[in-house]
Amino acid sequence: MNEFQDKNKYAYDLLVHEHGDLVGYVAYGFYKKSKREWLMSSHRSDEERAKYYEMLTPQLVETYRSDAEHVLEEYAKAAIEAAKPSIESRAKDARVVQIINRKSGFWSQVWAGFTASVIVLFVTAMIAFALKNDIMSFIK
């Protein structure tokens, strides 16, 4: 590994604490952006360019990580807000299914069957009564 790679690894290791450290990855991106802007802002000597990493103080590391946390929090809030209507809709749909399932349970089916039987019995009795009266009036 050459000296340039060692210096980049130094900055990366300061900003990214472990594999999967999303805050560290974003903080490292901020570091690289800042470094690029610094290099582009004026002509720098090779010696100045080589020592850029020395400007990475513990306070600056904390600033990059804090800025990264803020950006990620704002992104998460925006993502949650964008997904909120879909989540609410799915929750309502799930609640409706839950209510339907509860209402179509065993005892509700027994009750529905009993109610239907009483209605059929009543209608049959009315038809029988009507037919009996028609037959009686025909006989007389």
XYZ file of C-alpha atoms in Angstrom:
140
model
C 0.000 0.000 0.000
C 1.445 3.369 -0.964
C 1.461 6.534 1.135
C -1.611 7.994 -0.641
C -3.645 4.855 0.079
C -2.506 4.893 3.715
C -3.743 8.478 4.121
C -7.116 7.698 2.533
C -7.440 4.627 4.739
C -6.628 6.824 7.756
C -9.531 9.190 6.977
C -11.869 6.289 6.194
C -10.999 4.516 9.449
C -11.603 7.680 11.467
C -15.034 8.249 9.917
C -16.316 4.697 9.407
C -16.259 2.777 12.690
C -17.296 -0.651 11.407
C -18.696 -2.482 8.401
C -22.262 -1.317 7.784
C -21.754 2.027 9.572
C -24.136 4.035 7.393
C -23.449 7.262 9.288
C -19.733 6.712 8.728
C -20.207 6.062 5.013
C -22.127 9.311 4.588
C -19.599 11.172 6.766
C -16.793 9.847 4.561
C -18.689 11.129 1.541
C -18.843 14.560 3.184
C -15.095 14.366 3.844
C -14.384 13.505 0.195
C -16.675 16.303 -1.029
C -14.973 18.800 1.263
C -11.558 17.590 0.146
C -12.508 17.941 -3.522
C -13.840 21.480 -2.968
C -10.654 22.409 -1.100
C -8.476 21.038 -3.884
C -10.517 22.793 -6.575
C -10.712 26.142 -4.763
C -7.128 27.133 -5.556
C -3.882 25.721 -6.789
C -2.368 23.589 -4.084
C 1.156 22.284 -3.945
C 1.703 18.547 -3.879
C 2.870 18.888 -0.287
C -0.391 20.673 0.699
C -2.448 18.059 -1.134
C -0.610 15.243 0.585
C -1.278 16.715 4.040
C -5.011 17.361 3.643
C -5.830 14.374 5.829
C -3.957 16.058 8.713
C -6.752 18.628 8.869
C -9.122 15.854 9.909
C -9.283 16.688 13.608
C -11.488 14.839 16.115
C -13.853 17.833 16.070
C -14.107 17.706 12.273
C -14.713 13.949 12.406
C -17.548 14.600 14.865
C -18.923 17.378 12.619
C -18.940 15.095 9.571
C -20.625 12.305 11.544
C -23.149 14.715 13.079
C -23.990 16.139 9.657
C -24.357 12.595 8.324
C -26.739 11.683 11.161
C -28.813 14.777 10.437
C -29.026 14.019 6.705
C -29.970 10.396 7.384
C -32.619 11.438 9.927
C -34.157 13.860 7.446
C -34.089 11.183 4.761
C -35.765 8.697 7.107
C -38.468 11.221 8.033
C -39.148 11.940 4.357
C -39.248 8.221 3.530
C -41.656 7.517 6.384
C -43.868 10.438 5.394
C -43.933 9.226 1.780
C -44.793 5.671 2.843
C -47.379 6.718 5.443
C -50.462 6.671 3.142
C -49.597 3.203 1.888
C -48.964 1.908 5.406
C -52.235 3.381 6.679
C -54.141 1.913 3.743
C -52.682 -1.545 4.325
C -53.429 -1.277 8.042
C -57.065 -0.389 7.305
C -57.321 -3.261 4.823
C -55.888 -5.639 7.401
C -58.370 -4.373 9.996
C -61.307 -4.918 7.596
C -60.115 -8.469 6.882
C -59.772 -9.066 10.611
C -63.339 -7.848 11.220
C -64.692 -9.973 8.356
C -62.858 -13.019 9.638
C -64.178 -12.419 13.125
C -67.742 -11.990 11.838
C -67.509 -15.082 9.675
C -66.473 -17.319 12.566
C -68.263 -20.487 13.653
C -70.894 -18.921 15.947
C -71.738 -16.144 13.517
C -72.331 -18.820 10.887
C -74.556 -20.769 13.296
C -76.537 -17.590 14.010
C -76.864 -16.818 10.280
C -78.056 -20.384 9.602
C -80.599 -20.202 12.415
C -81.902 -16.830 11.183
C -82.210 -18.114 7.623
C -84.097 -21.205 8.850
C -86.581 -19.089 10.829
C -87.199 -16.858 7.780
C -87.739 -19.892 5.511
C -90.076 -21.437 8.077
C -92.067 -18.198 8.335
C -92.336 -17.794 4.535
C -93.359 -21.456 4.154
C -96.012 -21.062 6.849
C -97.382 -17.941 5.124
C -97.556 -19.755 1.778
C -99.229 -22.760 3.396
C -101.736 -20.519 5.155
C -102.502 -18.663 1.899
C -102.929 -21.923 -0.001
C -105.163 -23.365 2.719
C -107.431 -20.314 2.533
C -107.573 -20.507 -1.280
C -108.436 -24.198 -1.192
C -111.107 -23.629 1.487
C -112.688 -20.788 -0.439
C -112.655 -22.924 -3.592
C -114.374 -25.820 -1.801
C -117.152 -23.659 -0.396
